[in-house]
PDB file of C-alpha atoms in Angstrom:
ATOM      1  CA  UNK A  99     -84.169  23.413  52.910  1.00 89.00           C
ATOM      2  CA  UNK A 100     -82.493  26.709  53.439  1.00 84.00           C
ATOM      3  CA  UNK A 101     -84.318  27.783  50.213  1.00 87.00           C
ATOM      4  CA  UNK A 102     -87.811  27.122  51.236  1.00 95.00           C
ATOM      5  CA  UNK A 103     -88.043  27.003  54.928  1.00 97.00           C
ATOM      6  CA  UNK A 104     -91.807  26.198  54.553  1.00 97.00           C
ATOM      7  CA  UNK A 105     -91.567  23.452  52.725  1.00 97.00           C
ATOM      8  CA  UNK A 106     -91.998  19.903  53.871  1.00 97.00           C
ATOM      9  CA  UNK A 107     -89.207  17.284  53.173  1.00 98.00           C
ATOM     10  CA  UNK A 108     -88.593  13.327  53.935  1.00 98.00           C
ATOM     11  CA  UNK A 109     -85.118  11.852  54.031  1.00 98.00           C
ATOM     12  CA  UNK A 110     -85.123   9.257  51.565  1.00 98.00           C
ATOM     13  CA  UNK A 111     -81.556   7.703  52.266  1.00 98.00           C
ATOM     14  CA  UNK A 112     -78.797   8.089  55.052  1.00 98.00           C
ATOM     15  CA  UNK A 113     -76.600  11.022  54.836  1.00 98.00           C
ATOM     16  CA  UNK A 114     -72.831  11.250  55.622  1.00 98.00           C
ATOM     17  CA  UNK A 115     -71.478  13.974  56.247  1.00 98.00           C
ATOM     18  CA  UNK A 116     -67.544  13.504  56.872  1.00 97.00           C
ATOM     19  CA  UNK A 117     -65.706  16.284  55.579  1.00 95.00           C
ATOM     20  CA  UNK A 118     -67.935  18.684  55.420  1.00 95.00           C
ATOM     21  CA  UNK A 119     -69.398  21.683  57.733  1.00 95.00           C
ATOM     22  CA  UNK A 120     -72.839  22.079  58.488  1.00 97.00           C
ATOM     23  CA  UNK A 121     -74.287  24.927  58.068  1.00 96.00           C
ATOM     24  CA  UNK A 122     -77.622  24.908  60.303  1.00 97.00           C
ATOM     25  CA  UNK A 123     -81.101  25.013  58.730  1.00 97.00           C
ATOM     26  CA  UNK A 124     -82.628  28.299  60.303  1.00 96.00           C
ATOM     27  CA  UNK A 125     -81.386  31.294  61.735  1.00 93.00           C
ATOM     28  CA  UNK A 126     -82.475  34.777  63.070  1.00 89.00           C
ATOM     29  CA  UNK A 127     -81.221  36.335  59.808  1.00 91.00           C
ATOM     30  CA  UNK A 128     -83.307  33.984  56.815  1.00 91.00           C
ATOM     31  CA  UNK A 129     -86.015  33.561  59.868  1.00 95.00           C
ATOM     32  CA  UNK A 130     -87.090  29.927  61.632  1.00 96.00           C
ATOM     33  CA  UNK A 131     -87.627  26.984  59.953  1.00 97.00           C
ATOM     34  CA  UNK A 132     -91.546  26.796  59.739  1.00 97.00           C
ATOM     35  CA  UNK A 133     -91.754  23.696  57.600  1.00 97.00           C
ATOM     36  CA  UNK A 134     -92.213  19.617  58.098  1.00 98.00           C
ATOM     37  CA  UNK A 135     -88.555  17.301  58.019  1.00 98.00           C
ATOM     38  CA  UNK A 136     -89.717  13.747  57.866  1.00 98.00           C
ATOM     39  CA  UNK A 137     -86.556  11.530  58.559  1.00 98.00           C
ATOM     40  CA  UNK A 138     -87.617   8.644  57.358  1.00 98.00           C
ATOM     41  CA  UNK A 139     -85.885   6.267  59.856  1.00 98.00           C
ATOM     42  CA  UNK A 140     -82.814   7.515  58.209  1.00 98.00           C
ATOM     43  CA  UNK A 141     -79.505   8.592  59.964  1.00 98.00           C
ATOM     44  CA  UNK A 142     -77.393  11.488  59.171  1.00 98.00           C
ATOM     45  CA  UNK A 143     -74.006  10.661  59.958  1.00 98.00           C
ATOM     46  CA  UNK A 144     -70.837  12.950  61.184  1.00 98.00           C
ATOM     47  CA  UNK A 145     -72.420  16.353  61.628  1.00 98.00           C
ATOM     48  CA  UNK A 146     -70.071  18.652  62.279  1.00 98.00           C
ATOM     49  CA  UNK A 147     -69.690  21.951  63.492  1.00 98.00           C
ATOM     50  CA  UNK A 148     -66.722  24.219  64.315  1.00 97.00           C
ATOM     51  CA  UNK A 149     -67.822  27.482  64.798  1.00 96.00           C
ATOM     52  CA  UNK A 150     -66.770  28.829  68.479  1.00 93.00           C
ATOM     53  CA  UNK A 151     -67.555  32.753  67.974  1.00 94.00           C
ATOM     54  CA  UNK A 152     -70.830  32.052  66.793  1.00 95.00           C
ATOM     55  CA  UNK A 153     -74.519  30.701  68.539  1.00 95.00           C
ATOM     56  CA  UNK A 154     -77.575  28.819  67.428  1.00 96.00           C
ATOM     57  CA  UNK A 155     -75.614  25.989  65.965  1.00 97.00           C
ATOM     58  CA  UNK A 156     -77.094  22.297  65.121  1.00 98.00           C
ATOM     59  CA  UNK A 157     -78.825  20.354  62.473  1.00 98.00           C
ATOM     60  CA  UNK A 158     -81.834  22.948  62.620  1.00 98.00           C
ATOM     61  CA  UNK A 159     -80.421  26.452  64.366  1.00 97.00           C
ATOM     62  CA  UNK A 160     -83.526  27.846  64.529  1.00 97.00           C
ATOM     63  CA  UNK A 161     -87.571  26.683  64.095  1.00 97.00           C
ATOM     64  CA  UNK A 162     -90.577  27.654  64.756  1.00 96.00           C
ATOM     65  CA  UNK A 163     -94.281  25.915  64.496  1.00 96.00           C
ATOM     66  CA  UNK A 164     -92.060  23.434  62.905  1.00 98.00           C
ATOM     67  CA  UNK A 165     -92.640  19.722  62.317  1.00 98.00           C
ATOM     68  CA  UNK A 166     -89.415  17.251  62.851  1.00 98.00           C
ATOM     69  CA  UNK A 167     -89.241  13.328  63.252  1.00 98.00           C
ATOM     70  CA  UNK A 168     -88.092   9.794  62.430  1.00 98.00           C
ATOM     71  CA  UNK A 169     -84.407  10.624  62.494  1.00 98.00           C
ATOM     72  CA  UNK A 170     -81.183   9.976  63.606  1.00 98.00           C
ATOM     73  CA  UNK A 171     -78.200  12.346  64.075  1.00 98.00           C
ATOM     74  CA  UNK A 172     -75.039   9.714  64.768  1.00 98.00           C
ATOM     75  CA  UNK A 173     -71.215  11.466  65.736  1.00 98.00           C
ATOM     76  CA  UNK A 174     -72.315  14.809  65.677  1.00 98.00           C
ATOM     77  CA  UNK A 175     -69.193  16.738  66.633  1.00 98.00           C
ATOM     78  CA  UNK A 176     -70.384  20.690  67.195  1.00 98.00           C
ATOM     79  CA  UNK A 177     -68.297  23.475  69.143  1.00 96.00           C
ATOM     80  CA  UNK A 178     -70.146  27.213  69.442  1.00 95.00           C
ATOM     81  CA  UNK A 179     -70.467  30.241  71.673  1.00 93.00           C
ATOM     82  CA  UNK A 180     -73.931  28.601  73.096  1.00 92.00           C
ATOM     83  CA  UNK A 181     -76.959  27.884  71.991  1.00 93.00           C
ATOM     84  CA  UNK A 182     -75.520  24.594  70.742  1.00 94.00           C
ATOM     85  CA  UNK A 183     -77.533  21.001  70.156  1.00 97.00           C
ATOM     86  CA  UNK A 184     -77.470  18.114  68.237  1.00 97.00           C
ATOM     87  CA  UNK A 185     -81.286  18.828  66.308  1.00 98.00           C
ATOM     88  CA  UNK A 186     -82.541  21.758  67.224  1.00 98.00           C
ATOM     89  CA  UNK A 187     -80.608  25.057  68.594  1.00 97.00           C
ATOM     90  CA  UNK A 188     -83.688  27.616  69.243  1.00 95.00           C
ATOM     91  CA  UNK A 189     -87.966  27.973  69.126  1.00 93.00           C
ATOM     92  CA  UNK A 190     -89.202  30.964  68.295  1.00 83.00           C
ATOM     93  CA  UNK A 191     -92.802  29.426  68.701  1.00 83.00           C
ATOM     94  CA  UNK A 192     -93.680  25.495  69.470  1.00 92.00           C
ATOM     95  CA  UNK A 193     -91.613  22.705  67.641  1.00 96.00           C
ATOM     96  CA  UNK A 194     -92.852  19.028  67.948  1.00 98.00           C
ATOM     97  CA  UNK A 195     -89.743  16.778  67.929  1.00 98.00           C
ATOM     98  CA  UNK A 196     -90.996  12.984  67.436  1.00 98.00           C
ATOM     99  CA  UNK A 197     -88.564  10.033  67.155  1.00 98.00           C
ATOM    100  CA  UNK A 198     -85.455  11.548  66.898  1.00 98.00           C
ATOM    101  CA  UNK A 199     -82.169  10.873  68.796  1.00 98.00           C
ATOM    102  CA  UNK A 200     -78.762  11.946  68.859  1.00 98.00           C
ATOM    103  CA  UNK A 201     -75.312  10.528  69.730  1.00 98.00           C
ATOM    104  CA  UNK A 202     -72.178  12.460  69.654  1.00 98.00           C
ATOM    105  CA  UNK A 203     -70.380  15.131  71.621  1.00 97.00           C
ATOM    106  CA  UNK A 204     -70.964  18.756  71.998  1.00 97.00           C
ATOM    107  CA  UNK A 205     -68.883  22.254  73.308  1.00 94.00           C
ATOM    108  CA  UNK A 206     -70.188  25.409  74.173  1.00 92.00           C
ATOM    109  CA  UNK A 207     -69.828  28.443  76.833  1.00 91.00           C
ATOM    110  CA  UNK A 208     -73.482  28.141  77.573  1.00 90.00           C
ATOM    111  CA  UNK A 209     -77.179  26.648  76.321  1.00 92.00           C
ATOM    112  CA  UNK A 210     -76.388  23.602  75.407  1.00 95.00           C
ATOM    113  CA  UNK A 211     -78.442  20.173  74.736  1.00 96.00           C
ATOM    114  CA  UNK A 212     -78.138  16.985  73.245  1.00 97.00           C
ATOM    115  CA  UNK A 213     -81.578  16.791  71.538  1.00 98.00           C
ATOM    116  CA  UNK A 214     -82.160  21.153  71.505  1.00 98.00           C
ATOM    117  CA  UNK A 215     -80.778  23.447  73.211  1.00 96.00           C
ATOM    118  CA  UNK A 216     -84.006  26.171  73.781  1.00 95.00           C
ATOM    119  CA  UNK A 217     -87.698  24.369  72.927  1.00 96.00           C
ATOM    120  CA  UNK A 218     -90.954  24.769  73.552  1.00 96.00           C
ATOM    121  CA  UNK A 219     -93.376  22.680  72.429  1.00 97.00           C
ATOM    122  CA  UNK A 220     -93.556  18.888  72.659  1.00 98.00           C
ATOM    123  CA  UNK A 221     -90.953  15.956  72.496  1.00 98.00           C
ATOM    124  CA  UNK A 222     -91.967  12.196  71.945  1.00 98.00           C
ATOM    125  CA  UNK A 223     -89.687   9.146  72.066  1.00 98.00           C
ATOM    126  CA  UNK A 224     -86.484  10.235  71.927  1.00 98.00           C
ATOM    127  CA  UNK A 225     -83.017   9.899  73.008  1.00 98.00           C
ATOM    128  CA  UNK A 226     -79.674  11.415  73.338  1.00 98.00           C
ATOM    129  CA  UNK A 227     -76.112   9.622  74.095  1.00 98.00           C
ATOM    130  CA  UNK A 228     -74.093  12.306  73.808  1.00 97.00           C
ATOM    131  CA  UNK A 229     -70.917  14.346  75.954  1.00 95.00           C
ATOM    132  CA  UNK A 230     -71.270  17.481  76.659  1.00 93.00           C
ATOM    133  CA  UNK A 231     -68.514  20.348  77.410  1.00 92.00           C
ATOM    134  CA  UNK A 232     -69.438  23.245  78.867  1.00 89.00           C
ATOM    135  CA  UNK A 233     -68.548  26.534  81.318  1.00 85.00           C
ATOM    136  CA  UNK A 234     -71.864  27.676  82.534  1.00 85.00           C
ATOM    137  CA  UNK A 235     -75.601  28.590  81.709  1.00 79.00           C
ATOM    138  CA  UNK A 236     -78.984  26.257  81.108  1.00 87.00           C
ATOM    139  CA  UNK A 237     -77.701  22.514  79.765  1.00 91.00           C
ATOM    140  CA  UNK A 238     -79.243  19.394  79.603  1.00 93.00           C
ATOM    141  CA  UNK A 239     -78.390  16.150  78.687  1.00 94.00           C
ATOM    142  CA  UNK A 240     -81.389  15.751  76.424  1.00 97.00           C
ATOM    143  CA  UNK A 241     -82.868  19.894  76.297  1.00 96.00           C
ATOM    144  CA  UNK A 242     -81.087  22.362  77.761  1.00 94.00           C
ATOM    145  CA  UNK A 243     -84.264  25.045  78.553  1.00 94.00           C
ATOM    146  CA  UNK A 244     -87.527  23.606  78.181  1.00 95.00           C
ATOM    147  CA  UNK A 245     -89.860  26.646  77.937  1.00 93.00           C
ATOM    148  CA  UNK A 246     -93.132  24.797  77.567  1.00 94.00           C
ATOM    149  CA  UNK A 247     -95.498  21.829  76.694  1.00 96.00           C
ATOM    150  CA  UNK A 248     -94.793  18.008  77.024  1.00 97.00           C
ATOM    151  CA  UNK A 249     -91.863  15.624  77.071  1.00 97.00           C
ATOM    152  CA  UNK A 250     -92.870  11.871  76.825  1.00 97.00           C
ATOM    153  CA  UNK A 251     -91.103   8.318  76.570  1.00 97.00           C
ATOM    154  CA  UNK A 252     -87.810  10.305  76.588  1.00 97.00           C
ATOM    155  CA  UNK A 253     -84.436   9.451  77.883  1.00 97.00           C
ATOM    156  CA  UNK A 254     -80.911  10.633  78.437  1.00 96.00           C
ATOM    157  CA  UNK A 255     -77.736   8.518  78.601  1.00 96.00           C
ATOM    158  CA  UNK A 256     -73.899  10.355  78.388  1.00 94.00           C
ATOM    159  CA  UNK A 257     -71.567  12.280  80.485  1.00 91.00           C
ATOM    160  CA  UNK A 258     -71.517  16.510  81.625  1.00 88.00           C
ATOM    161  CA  UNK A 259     -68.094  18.270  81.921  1.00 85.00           C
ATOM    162  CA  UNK A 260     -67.044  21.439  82.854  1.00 77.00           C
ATOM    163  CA  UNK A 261     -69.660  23.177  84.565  1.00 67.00           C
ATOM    164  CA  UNK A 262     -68.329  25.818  86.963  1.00 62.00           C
ATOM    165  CA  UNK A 263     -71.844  27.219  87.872  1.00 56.00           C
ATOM    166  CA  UNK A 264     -75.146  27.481  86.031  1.00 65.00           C
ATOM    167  CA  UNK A 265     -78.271  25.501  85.999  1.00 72.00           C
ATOM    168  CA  UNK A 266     -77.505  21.969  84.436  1.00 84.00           C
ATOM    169  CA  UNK A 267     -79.195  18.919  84.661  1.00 86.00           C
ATOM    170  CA  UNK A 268     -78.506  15.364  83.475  1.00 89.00           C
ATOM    171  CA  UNK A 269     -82.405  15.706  81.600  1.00 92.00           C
ATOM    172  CA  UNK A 270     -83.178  19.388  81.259  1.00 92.00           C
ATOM    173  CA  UNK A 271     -81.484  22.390  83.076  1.00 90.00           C
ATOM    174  CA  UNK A 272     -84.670  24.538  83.479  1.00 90.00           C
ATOM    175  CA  UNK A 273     -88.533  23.684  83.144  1.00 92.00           C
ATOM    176  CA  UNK A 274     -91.332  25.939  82.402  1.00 92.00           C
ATOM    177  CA  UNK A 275     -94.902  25.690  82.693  1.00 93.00           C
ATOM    178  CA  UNK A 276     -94.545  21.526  81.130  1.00 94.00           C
ATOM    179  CA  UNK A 277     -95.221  18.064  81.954  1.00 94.00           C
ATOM    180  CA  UNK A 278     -92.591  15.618  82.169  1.00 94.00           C
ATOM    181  CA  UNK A 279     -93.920  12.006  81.457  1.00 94.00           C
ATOM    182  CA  UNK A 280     -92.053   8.559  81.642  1.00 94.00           C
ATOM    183  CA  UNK A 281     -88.487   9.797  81.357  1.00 94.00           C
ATOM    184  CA  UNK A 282     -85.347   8.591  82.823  1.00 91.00           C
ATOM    185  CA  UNK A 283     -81.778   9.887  82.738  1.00 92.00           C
ATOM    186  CA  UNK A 284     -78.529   7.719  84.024  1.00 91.00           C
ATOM    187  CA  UNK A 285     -76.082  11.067  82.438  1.00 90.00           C
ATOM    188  CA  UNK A 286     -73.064  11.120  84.645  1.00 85.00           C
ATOM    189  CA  UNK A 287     -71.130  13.859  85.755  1.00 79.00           C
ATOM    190  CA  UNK A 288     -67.773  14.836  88.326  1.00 65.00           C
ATOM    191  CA  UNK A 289     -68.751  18.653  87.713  1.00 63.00           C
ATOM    192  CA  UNK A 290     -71.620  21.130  89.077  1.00 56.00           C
ATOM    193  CA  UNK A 291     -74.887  19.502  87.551  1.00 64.00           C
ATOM    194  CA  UNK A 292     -77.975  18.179  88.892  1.00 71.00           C
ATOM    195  CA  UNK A 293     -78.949  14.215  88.110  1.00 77.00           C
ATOM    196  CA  UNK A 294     -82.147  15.281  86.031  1.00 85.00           C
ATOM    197  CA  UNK A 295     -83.051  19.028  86.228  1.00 86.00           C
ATOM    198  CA  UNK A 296     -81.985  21.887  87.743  1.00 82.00           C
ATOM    199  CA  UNK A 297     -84.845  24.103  88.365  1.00 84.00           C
ATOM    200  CA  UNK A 298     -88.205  23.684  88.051  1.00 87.00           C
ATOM    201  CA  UNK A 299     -91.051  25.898  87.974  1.00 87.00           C
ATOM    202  CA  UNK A 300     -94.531  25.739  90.280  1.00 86.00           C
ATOM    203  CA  UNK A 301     -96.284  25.063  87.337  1.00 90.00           C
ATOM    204  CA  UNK A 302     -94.627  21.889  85.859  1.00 91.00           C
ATOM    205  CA  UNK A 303     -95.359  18.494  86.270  1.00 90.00           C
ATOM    206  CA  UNK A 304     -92.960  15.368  86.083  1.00 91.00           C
ATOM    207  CA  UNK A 305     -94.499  11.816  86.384  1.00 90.00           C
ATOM    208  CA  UNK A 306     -92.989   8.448  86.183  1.00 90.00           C
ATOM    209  CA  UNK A 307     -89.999  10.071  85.746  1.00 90.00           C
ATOM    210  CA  UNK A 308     -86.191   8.683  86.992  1.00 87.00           C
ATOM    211  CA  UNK A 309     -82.810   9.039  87.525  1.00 85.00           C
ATOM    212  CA  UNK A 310     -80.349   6.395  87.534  1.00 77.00           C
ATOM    213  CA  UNK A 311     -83.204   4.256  88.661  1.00 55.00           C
ATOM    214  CA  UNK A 312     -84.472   5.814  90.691  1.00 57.00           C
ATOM    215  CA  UNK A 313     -87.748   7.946  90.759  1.00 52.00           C
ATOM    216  CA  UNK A 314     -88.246  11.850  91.339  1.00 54.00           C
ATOM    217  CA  UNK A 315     -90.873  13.949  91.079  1.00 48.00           C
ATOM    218  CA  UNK A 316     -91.273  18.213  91.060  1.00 47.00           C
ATOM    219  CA  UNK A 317     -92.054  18.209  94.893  1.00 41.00           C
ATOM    220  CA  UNK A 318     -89.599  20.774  96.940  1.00 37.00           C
ATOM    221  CA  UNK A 319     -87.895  18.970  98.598  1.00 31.00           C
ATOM    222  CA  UNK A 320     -87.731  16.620  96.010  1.00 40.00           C
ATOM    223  CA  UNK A 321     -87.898  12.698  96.515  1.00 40.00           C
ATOM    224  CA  UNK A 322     -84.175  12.704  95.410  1.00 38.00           C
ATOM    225  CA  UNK A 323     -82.136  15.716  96.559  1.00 37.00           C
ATOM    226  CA  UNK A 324     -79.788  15.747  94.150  1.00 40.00           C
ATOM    227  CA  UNK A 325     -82.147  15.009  91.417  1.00 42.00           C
ATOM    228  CA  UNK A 326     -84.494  19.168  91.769  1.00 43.00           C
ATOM    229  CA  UNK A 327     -82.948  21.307  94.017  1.00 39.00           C
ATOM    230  CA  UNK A 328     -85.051  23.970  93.976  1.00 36.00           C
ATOM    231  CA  UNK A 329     -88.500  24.689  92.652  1.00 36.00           C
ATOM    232  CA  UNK A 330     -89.470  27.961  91.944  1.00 36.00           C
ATOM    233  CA  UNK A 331     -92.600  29.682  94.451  1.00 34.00           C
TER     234      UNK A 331
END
């Protein structure tokens, strides 16, 4: 894929990668991948990733008007600078993520998300179960900085450690200008996080939406005060 980041590509058997270091698909010097990855229903096994210095680290580091669905990323195992997720690191423009999910665990100083770490676009039926390590910045269980569009039929399950400060939420640190639609998260954490997002903007929506079992919703106060604690004006 590196090769022809255009192209469009189904997984026709799982993949494991044990021993070996992935090096992302994507990145700000070859450009964004622009193409369609059609998983297949596959899995892709033991991803791993041990590059601390650097950023936009994942399966995918960096896409853009991209296509990606029907797979599974099981035991990732990724450590960067930030910028760090499971699938998808970075958007340049819209992604659609469709079917996807990610289990695993995952360092970084900052930016850092089970399913992507920096999105916009739109996110359908997936899932993350996934531990995350980190010092600071936007992280979310499932995206860490969602920067517009839709997520739908969506959850989060895991644990958050090592936030000192920063905007971190069990579900997405930060929202943007998106709708939120029957999602739940039940990530736990003992450090500074927020049960399903941190901050969300005026003009975002989230409906049907819970945490832990119970429901919240974008209003300031929100239903749940640990759940939003601030909207922005």
């Amino acid at each position: 894929m590196q090769y022809d980041l255009s192209g469009k590509y189904i997984l026709m058997n799982d993949i494991d990668l044990s021993g070996y270091e992935w090096t992302p698909v994507g990145n700000n010097d070859m450009g964004p991948f622009k193409g369609v990855f059609n998983g297949n229903g596959k899995v892709v096994k033991n991803l791993s990733i041990n590059r601390p210095s650097e950023t936009m680290q994942g399966f995918f580091g960096y896409a853009s008007n991209a296509i990606i669905k029907n797979v599974g990323l099981e035991n990732v195992d990724i450590s960067c600078k930030e910028d760090s997720a499971g699938l998808l690191a970075d958007t340049g423009s819209n992604a659609s993520i469709t079917n996807c999910y990610v289990t695993g665990k995952l360092k970084g100083f900052a930016s850092v998300g089970g399913l992507a770490s920096k999105l916009r676009g739109t996110v359908e039926a997936c899932y993350t179960n996934v531990s995350i390590s980190v010092s600071t910045g936007c992280n979310g269980g499932l995206i860490g900085d969602f920067g517009g569009g839709s997520i739908k039929n969506s959850y989060s399950e895991g644990n958050m450690y090592g936030m000192h400060s920063g905007m971190s939420g069990g579900f997405i640190g930060e929202i943007n200008n998106a709708v939120v639609e029957n999602c739940y998260s039940s990530v736990t954490s003992s450090s500074f996080y927020y049960g399903f997002a941190c901050m969300v903007d005026s003009a975002s929506t989230i409906l049907n939406s819970y945490v832990n079992n119970e429901k919240t919703s974008n209003k300031y106060p929100p239903d749940i005060p640990e759940c939003i604690p601030y909207i922005f004006p």
